[in-house]
Tab-separated table of C-alpha atoms and ligand atoms in Angstrom:
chain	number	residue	atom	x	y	z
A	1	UNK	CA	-1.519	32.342	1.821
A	2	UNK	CA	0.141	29.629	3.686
A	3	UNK	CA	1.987	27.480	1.425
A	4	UNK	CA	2.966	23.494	2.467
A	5	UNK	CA	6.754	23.248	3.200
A	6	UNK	CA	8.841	22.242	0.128
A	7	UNK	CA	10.087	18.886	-0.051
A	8	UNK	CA	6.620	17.868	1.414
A	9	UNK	CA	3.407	17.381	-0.371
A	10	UNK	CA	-0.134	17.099	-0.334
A	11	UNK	CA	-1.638	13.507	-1.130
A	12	UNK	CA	-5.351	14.527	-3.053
A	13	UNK	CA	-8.171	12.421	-3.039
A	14	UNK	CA	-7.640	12.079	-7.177
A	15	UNK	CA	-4.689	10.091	-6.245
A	16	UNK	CA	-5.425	8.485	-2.608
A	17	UNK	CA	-7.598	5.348	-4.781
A	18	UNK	CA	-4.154	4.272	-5.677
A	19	UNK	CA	-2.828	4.469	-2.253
A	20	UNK	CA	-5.473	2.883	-1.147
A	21	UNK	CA	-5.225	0.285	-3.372
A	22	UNK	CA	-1.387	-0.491	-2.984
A	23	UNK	CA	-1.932	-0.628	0.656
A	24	UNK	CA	-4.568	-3.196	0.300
A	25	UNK	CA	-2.313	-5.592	-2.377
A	26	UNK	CA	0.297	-5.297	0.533
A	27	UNK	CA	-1.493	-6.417	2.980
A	28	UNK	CA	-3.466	-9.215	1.410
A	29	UNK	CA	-0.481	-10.616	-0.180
A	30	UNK	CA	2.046	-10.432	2.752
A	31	UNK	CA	-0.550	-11.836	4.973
A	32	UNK	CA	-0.322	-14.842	2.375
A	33	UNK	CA	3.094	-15.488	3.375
A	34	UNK	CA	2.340	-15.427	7.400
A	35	UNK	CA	2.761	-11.522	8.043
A	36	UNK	CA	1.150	-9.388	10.367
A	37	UNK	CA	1.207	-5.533	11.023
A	38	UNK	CA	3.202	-3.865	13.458
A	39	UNK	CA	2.480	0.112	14.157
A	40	UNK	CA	5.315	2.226	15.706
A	41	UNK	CA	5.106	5.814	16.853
A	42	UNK	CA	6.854	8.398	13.991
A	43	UNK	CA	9.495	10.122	16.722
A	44	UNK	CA	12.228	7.635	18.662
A	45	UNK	CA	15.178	8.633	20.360
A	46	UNK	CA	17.520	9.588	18.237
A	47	UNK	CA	20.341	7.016	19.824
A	48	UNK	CA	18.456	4.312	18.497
A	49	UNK	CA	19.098	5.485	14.623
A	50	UNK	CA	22.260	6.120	15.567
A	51	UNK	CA	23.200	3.477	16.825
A	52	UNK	CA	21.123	1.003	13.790
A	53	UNK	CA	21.748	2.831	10.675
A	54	UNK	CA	25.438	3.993	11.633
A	55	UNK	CA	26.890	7.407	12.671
A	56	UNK	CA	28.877	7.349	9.362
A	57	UNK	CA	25.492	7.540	6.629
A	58	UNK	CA	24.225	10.314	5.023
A	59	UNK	CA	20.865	9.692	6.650
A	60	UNK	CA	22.825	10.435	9.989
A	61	UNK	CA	25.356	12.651	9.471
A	62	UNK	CA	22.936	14.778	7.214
A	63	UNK	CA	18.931	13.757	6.932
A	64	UNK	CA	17.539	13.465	10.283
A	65	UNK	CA	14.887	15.939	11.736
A	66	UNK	CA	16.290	16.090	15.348
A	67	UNK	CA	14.992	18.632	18.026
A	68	UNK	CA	15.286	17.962	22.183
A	69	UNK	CA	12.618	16.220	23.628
A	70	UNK	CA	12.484	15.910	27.520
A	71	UNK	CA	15.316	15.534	30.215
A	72	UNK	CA	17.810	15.908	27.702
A	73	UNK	CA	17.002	13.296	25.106
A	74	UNK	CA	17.814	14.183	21.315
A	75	UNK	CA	14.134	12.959	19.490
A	76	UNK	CA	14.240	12.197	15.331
A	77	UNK	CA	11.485	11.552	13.288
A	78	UNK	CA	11.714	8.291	12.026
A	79	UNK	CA	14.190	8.158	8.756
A	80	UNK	CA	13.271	4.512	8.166
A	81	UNK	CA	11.485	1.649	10.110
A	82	UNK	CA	13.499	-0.701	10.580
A	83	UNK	CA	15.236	0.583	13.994
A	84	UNK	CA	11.784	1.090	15.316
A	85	UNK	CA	10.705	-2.475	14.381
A	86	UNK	CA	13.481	-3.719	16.029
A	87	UNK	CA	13.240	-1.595	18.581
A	88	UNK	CA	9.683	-2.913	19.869
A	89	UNK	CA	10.763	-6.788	19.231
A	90	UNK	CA	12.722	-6.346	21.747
A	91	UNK	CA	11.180	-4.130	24.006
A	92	UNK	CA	7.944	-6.302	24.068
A	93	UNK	CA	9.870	-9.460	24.185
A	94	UNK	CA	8.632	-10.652	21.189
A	95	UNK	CA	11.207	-13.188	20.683
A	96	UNK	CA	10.034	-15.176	23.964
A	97	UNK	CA	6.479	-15.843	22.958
A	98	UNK	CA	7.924	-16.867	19.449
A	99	UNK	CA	11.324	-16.149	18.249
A	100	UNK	CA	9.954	-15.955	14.451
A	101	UNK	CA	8.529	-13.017	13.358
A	102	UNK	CA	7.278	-11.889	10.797
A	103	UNK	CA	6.155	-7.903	10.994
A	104	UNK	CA	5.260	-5.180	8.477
A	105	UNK	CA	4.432	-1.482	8.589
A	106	UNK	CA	3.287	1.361	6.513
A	107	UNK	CA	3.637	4.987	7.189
A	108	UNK	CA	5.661	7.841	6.698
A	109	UNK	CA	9.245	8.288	6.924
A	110	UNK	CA	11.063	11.599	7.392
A	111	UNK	CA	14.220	12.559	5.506
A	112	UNK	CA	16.025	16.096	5.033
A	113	UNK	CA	17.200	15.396	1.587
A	114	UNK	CA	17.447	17.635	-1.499
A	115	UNK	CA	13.962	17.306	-2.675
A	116	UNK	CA	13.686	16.762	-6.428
A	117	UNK	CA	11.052	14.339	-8.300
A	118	UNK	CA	10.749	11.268	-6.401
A	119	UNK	CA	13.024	12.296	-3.299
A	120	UNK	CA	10.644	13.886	-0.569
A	121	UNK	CA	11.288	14.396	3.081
A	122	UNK	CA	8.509	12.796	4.256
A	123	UNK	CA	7.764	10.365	2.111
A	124	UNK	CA	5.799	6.580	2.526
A	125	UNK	CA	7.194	3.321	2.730
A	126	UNK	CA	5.742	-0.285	2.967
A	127	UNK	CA	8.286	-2.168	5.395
A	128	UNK	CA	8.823	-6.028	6.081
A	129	UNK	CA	10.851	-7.699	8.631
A	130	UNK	CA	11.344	-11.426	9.334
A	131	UNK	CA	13.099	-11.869	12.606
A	132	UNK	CA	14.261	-15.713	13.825
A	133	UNK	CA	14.990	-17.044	10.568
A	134	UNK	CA	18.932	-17.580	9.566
A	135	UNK	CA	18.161	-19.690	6.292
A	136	UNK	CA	18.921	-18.455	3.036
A	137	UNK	CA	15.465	-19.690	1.976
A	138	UNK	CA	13.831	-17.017	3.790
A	139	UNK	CA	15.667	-14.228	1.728
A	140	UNK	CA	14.610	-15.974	-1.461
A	141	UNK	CA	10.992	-16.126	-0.373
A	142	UNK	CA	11.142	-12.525	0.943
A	143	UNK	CA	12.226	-11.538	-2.825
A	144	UNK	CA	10.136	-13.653	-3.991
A	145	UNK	CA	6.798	-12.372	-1.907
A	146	UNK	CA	8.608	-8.510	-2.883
A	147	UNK	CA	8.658	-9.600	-6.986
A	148	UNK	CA	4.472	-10.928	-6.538
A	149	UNK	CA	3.528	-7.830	-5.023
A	150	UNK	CA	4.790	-5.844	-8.447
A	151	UNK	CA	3.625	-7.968	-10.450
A	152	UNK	CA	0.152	-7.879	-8.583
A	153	UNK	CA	0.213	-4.393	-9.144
A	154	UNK	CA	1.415	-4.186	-12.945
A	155	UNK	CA	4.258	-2.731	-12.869
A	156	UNK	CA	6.472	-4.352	-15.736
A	157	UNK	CA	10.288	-4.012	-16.380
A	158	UNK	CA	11.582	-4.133	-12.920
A	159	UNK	CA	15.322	-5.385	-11.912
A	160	UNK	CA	16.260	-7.088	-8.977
A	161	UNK	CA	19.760	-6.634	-7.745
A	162	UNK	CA	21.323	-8.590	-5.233
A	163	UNK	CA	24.741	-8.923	-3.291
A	164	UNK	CA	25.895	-10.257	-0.825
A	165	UNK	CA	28.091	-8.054	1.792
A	166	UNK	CA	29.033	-10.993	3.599
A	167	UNK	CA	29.240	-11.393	7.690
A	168	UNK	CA	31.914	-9.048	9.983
A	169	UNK	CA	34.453	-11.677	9.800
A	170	UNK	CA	34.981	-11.364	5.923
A	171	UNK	CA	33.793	-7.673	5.682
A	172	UNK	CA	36.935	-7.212	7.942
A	173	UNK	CA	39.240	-8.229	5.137
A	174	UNK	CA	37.408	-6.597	2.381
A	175	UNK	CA	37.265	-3.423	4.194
A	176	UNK	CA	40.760	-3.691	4.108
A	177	UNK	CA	41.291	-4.404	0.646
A	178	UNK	CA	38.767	-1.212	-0.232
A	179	UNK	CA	41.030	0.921	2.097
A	180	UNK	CA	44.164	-0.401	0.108
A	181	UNK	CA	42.692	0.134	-3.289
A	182	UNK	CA	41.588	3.864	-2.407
A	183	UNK	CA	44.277	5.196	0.002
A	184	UNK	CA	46.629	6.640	-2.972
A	185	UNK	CA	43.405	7.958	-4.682
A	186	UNK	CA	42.335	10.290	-1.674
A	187	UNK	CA	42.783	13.631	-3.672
A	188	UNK	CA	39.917	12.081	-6.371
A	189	UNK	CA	37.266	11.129	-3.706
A	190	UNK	CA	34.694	13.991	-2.276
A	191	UNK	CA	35.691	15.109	1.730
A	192	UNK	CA	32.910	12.640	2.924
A	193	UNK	CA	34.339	10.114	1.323
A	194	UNK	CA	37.705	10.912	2.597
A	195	UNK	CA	36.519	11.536	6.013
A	196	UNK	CA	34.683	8.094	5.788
A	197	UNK	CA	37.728	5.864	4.377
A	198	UNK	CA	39.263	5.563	7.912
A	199	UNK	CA	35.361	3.572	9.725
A	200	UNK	CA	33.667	2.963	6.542
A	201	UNK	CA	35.379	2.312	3.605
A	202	UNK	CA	31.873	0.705	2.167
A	203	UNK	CA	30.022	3.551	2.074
A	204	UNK	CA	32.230	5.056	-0.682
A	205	UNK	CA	30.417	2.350	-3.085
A	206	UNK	CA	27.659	4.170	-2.365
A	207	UNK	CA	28.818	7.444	-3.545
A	208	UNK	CA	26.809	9.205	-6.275
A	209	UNK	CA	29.699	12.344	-6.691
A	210	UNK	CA	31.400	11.251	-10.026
A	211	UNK	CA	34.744	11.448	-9.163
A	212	UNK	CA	34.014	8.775	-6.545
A	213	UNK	CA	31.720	6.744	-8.676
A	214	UNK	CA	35.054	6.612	-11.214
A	215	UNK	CA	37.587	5.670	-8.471
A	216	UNK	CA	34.966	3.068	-7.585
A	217	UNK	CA	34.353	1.287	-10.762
A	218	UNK	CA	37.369	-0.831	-10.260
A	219	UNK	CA	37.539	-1.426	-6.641
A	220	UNK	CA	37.950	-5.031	-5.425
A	221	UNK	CA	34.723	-7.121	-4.761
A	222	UNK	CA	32.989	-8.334	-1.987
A	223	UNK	CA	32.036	-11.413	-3.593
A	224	UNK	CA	35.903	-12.708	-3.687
A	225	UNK	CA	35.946	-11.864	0.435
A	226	UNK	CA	32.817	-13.976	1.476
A	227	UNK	CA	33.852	-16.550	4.072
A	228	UNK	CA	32.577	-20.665	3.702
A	229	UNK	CA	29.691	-19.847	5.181
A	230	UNK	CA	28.474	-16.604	3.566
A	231	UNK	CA	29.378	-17.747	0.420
A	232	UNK	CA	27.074	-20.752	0.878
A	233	UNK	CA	24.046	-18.664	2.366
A	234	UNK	CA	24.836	-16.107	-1.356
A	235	UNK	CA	24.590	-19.303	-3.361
A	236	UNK	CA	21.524	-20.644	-1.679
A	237	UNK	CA	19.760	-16.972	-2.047
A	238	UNK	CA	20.631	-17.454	-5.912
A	239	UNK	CA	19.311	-20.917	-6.127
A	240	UNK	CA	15.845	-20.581	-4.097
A	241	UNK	CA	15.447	-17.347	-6.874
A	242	UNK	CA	16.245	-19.423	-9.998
A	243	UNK	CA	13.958	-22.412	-8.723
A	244	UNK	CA	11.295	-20.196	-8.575
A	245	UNK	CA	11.737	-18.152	-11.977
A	246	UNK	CA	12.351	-14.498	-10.580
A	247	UNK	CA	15.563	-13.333	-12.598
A	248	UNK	CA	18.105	-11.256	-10.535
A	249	UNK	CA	21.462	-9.793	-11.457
A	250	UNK	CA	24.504	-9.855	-9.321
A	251	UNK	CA	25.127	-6.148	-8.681
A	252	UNK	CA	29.099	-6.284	-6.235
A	253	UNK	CA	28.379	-2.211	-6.150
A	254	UNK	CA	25.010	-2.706	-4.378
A	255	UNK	CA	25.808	-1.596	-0.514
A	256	UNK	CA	22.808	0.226	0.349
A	257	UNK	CA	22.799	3.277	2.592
A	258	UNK	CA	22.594	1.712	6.139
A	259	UNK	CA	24.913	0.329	7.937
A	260	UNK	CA	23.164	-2.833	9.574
A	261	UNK	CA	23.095	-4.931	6.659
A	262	UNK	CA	24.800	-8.030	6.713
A	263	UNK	CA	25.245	-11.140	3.951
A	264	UNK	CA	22.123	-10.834	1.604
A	265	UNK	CA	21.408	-7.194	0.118
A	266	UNK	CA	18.904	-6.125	-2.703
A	267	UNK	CA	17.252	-3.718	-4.808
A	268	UNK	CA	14.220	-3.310	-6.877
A	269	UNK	CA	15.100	-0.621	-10.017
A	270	UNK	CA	13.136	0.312	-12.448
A	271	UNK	CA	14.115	2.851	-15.399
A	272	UNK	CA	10.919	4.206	-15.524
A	273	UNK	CA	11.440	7.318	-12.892
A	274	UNK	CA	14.873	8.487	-14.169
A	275	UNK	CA	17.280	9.385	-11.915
A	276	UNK	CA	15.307	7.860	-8.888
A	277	UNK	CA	15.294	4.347	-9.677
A	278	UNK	CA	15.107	2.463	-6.539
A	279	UNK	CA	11.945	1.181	-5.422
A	280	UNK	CA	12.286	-1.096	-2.615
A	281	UNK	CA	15.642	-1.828	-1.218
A	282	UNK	CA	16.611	-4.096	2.037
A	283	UNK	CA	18.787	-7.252	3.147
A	284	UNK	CA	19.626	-8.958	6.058
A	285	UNK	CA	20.494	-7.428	9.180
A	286	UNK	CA	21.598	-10.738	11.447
A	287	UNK	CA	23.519	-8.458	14.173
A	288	UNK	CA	21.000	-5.519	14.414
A	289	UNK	CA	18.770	-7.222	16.687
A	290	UNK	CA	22.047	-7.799	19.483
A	291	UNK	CA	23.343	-5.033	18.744
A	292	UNK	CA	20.798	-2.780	19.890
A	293	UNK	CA	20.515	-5.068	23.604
A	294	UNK	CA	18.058	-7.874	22.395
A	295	UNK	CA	19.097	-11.594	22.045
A	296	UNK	CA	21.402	-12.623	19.220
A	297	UNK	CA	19.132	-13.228	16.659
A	298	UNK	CA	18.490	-13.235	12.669
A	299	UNK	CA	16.618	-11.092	10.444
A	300	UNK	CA	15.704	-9.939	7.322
A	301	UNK	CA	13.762	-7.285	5.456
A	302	UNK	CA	13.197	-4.342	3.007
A	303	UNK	CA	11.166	-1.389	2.222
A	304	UNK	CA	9.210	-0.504	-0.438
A	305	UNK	CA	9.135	3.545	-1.441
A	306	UNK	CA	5.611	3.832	-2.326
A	307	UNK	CA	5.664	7.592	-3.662
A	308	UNK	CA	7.747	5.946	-6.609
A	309	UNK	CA	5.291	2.728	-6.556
A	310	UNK	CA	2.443	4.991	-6.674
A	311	UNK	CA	3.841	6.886	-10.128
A	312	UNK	CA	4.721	3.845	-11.793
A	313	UNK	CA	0.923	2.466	-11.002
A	314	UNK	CA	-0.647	5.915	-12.245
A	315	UNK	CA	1.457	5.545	-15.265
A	316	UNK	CA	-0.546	2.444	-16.277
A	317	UNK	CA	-3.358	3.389	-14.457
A	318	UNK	CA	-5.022	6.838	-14.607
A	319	UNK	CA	-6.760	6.849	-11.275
A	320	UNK	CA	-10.158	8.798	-9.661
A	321	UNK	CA	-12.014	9.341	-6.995
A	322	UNK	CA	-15.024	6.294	-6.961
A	323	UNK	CA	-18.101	7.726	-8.544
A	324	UNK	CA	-21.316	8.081	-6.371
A	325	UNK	CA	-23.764	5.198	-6.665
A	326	UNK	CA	-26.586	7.530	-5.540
A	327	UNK	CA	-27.007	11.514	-6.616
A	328	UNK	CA	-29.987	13.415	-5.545
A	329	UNK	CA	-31.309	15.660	-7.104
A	330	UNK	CA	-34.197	17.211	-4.970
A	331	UNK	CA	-36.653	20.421	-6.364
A	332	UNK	CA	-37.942	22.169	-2.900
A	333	UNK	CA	-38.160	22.378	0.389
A	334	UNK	CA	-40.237	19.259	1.179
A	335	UNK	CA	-38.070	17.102	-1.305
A	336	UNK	CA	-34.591	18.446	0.470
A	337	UNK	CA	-36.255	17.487	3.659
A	338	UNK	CA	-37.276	13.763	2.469
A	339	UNK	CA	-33.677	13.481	0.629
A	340	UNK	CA	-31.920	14.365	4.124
A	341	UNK	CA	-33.342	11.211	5.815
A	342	UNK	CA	-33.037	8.878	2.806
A	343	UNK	CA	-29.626	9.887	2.218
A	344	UNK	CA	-28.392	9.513	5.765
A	345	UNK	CA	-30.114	6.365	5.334
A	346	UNK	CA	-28.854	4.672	2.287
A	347	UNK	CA	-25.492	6.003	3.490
A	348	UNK	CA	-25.518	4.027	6.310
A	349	UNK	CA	-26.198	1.174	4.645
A	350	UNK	CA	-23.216	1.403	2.636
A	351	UNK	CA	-24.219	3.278	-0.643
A	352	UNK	CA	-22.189	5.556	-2.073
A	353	UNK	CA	-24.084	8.927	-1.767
A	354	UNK	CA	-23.819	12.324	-3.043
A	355	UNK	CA	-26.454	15.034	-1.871
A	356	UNK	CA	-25.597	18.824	-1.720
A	357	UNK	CA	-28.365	20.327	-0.431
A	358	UNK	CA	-28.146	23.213	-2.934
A	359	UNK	CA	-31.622	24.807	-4.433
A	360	UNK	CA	-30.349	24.411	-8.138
A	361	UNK	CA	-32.540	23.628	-11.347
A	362	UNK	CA	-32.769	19.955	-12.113
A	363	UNK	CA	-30.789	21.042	-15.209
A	364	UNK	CA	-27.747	22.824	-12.963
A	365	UNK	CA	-28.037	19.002	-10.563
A	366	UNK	CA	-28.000	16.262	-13.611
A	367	UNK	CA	-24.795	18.220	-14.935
A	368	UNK	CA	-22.959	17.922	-11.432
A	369	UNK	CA	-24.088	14.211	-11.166
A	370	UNK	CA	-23.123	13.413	-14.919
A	371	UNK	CA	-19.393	15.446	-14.249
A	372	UNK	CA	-19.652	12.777	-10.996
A	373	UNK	CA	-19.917	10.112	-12.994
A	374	UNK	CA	-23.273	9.185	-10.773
A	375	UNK	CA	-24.447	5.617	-11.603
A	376	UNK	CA	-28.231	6.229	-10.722
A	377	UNK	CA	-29.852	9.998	-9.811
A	378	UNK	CA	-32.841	10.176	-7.534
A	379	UNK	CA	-35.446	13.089	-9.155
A	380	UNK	CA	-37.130	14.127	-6.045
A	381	UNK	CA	-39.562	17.175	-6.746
A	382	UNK	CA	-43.434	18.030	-5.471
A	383	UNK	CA	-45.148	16.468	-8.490
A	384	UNK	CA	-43.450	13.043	-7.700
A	385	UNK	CA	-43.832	13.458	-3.915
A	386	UNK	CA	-47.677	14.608	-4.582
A	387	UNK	CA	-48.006	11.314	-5.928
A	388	UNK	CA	-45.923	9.003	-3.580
A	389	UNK	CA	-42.959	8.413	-5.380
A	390	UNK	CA	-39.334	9.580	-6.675
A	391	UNK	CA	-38.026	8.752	-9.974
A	392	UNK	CA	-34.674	6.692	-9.949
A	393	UNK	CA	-32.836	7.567	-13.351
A	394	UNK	CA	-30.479	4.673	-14.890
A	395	UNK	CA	-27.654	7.697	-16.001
A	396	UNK	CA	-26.053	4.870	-18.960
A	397	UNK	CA	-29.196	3.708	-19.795
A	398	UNK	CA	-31.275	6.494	-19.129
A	399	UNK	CA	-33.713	4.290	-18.002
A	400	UNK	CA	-36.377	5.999	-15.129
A	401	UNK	CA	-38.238	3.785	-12.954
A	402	UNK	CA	-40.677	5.263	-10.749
A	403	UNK	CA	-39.544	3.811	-5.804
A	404	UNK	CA	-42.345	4.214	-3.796
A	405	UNK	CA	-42.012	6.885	-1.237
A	406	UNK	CA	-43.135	4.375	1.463
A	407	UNK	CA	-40.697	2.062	0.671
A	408	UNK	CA	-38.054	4.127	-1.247
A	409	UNK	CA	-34.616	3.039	0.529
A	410	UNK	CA	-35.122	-0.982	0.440
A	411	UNK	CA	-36.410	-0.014	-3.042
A	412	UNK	CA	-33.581	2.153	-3.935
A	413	UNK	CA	-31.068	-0.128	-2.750
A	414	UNK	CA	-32.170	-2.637	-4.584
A	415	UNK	CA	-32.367	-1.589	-8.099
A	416	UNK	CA	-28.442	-0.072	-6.969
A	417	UNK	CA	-27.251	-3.719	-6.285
A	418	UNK	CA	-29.260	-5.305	-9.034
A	419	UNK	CA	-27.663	-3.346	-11.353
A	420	UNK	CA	-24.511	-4.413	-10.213
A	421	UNK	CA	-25.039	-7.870	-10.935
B	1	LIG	P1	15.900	2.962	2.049
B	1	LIG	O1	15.112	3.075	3.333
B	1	LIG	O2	16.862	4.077	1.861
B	1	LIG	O3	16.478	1.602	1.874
B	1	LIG	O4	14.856	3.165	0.868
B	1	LIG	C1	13.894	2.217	0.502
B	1	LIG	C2	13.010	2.803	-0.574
B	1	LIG	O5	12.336	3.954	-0.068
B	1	LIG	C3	13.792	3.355	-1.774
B	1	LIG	O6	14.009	2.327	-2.702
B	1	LIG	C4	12.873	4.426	-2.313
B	1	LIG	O7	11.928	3.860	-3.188
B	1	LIG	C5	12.178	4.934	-1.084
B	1	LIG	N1	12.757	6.214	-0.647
B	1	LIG	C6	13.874	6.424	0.105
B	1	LIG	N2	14.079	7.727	0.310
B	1	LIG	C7	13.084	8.392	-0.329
B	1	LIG	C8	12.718	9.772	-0.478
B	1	LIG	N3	13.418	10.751	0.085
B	1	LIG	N4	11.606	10.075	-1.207
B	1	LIG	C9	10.865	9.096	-1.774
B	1	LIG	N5	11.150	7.793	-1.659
B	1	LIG	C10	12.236	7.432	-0.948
């Protein structure tokens, strides 16, 4: 047999009610706060990742599905959103209509990493992006809007981490200090982290080899590096999160794995998945938007890993398919042919039906529609159609009321929203 590719897995309908239901607490809530949906296609050129998330990041140099598309040009399968969001702002001239934005997605995202519990390559994220907006307010409400959305869903225990990783001007100097504070420690750090000292001394904060992680734990901080101005925007972030009661800690390690961040950078952990702890990561990302030929221009967002989201709800949670409303249970050909046009019927008028056609004893059908969970079962056999009517069975509390035949959906329907009352 044909097995599914490791490091990918099936999603099955036990589970998808959870899904479902995450997907519909994003969407109502970020609406809340003035966001719409954006869809992008899964496969971009690969320049445009290079170019966002930076040749020097394991998601580059290491994670991205890659294969040659037409005249020449390398195609990836999206590793992350972002560069595809940005990609169609600017494309579709979003900025001229209205310069502010504010955009999110769901779908899968494709990375080849070592797949272990909570790392897939193609796994699902919830994205949101705020383009236009420069003020340190709009990072606080983004975290804010982010901290609402867990709570929403019931997930307790959650840490927010912040830092700020200031603008180009005063990254300049820190990257200098990191490449100071590491260059006579070259034979402890791993060869990536060796090869990346020279363009990208950050990324070696974001080393999980241990060797590195020790050599780390002292390095200077970006927070003494932030210029006037970045070290106002940091403070303001801080402020807008204490006025509003979500608790944060300052976290000077916290670089995230993409390049394109800029000032403001965060983290949602939880120690509820074990090794795995990040849930929904992002920042700012003020010179993305330039950078990759649109108008100088703002922006901030993050992503939430919903694989992870989706344990941590099921943990609380147990979830299930929804029961059927509606089981019949027909006895005969003349019944299965009267079911088949009352259960297209009440279908289509938005009933949850089950109806299996099979030639079973009425014994064999109440146990399927009990394992169900059915809320009603209609008993359709040749006594009750000999005398006009079906028998509508109450499965709690066993209650049987005898629908017209002439009448039986309206009738049926009925007693099914009645009883929901
Ligand atoms: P990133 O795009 O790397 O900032 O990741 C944002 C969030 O996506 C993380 O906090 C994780 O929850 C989730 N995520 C990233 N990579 C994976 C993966 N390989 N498998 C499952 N979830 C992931």
């Amino acid at each position: 047999m044909i097995q599914l590719v490791r490091g990918f897995r099936d999603i099955l309908p036990d589970e998808v009610a959870v899904w479902q239901h995450i997907e519909q607490v994003a969407r109502d809530r970020f609406e809340c706060f003035g966001f719409s949906e954006i869809r992008t296609p899964v496969i971009e050129q690969t320049a445009l990742f290079q170019r966002s998330i930076g040749e020097n990041t394991d998601i580059v140099e290491k994670e991205m599905y890659t294969f040659p598309g037409s005249r020449e040009t390398l195609l990836t399968l999206r590793p992350e959103a972002t560069a595809s969001v940005v990609r169609a702002y600017i494309q579709h001239k979003l900025y001229a209509k209205d310069p502010v934005q504010k955009l999110y997605s769901i779908g899968p995202m494709f990375r080849k990493e070592r797949p272990q519990k909570g790392r897939y390559r193609q796994f699902y994220q919830i994205n949101a992006e705020v383009f236009g907006i420069e003020s340190p307010y709009m990072d606080a409400h983004l975290i804010f809007m982010l901290v609402r959305f867990f709570e929403a869903l019931d997930i307790p225990g959650l840490r927010v981490h912040l830092n700020s990783l200031g603008c180009p001007e005063c990254r300049k100097a820190y990257r200098e200090a990191l490449q100071a504070a590491f260059i006579g420690k070259m034979d402890l750090l791993c060869s990536d982290c060796v090869r990346r000292m020279d363009k990208n001394p950050l990324r070696l904060l974001d080393c999980k080899v241990p060797g590195c992680r020790e050599v780390v734990s002292d390095a200077p901080s970006m927070s003494d590096f932030l210029c006037a101005d970045c070290s106002v925007h940091f403070q303001t972030v801080r402020a807008g999160l204490d006025a509003m009661g979500v608790s944060f800690e300052v976290d000077p390690r916290l670089v995230r794995g993409l390049d394109y961040y800029t000032r403001t950078a965060f983290e949602i952990q939880t120690d509820a998945l074990g090794a795995q702890s990040a849930v929904a990561g992002g920042g700012r990302y003020d010179g993305l938007v330039a950078q990759l030929g649109g108008p100088s221009m703002p922006a901030v967002g993050f992503a939430i890993g919903m694989d992870r989201l989706v344990e941590l709800v099921l943990a609380r949670h147990p979830a299930g398919v929804r029961p059927p409303e509606l089981f019949f249970a027909a006895m005969g050909a003349a019944a299965w042919e009267w079911s088949f046009q009352w259960a297209n019927l009440l279908s289509e008028q938005g009933i949850r039906v089950e109806i299996d056609f099979s030639e079973r004893s009425l014994k064999a059908l109440m146990r399927r529609a009990d394992r169900l969970g059915a809320k009603f079962v209609l008993i359709v056999g040749e006594r009750e159609l000999a005398e006009n009517t079906a028998s509508l069975r109450h499965m709690e509390t066993k209650e049987q009321t005898a629908v017209p035949v002439d009448n039986l959906v309206a009738a049926v329907k009925e007693t099914i929203r009645a009883s929901d009352s």
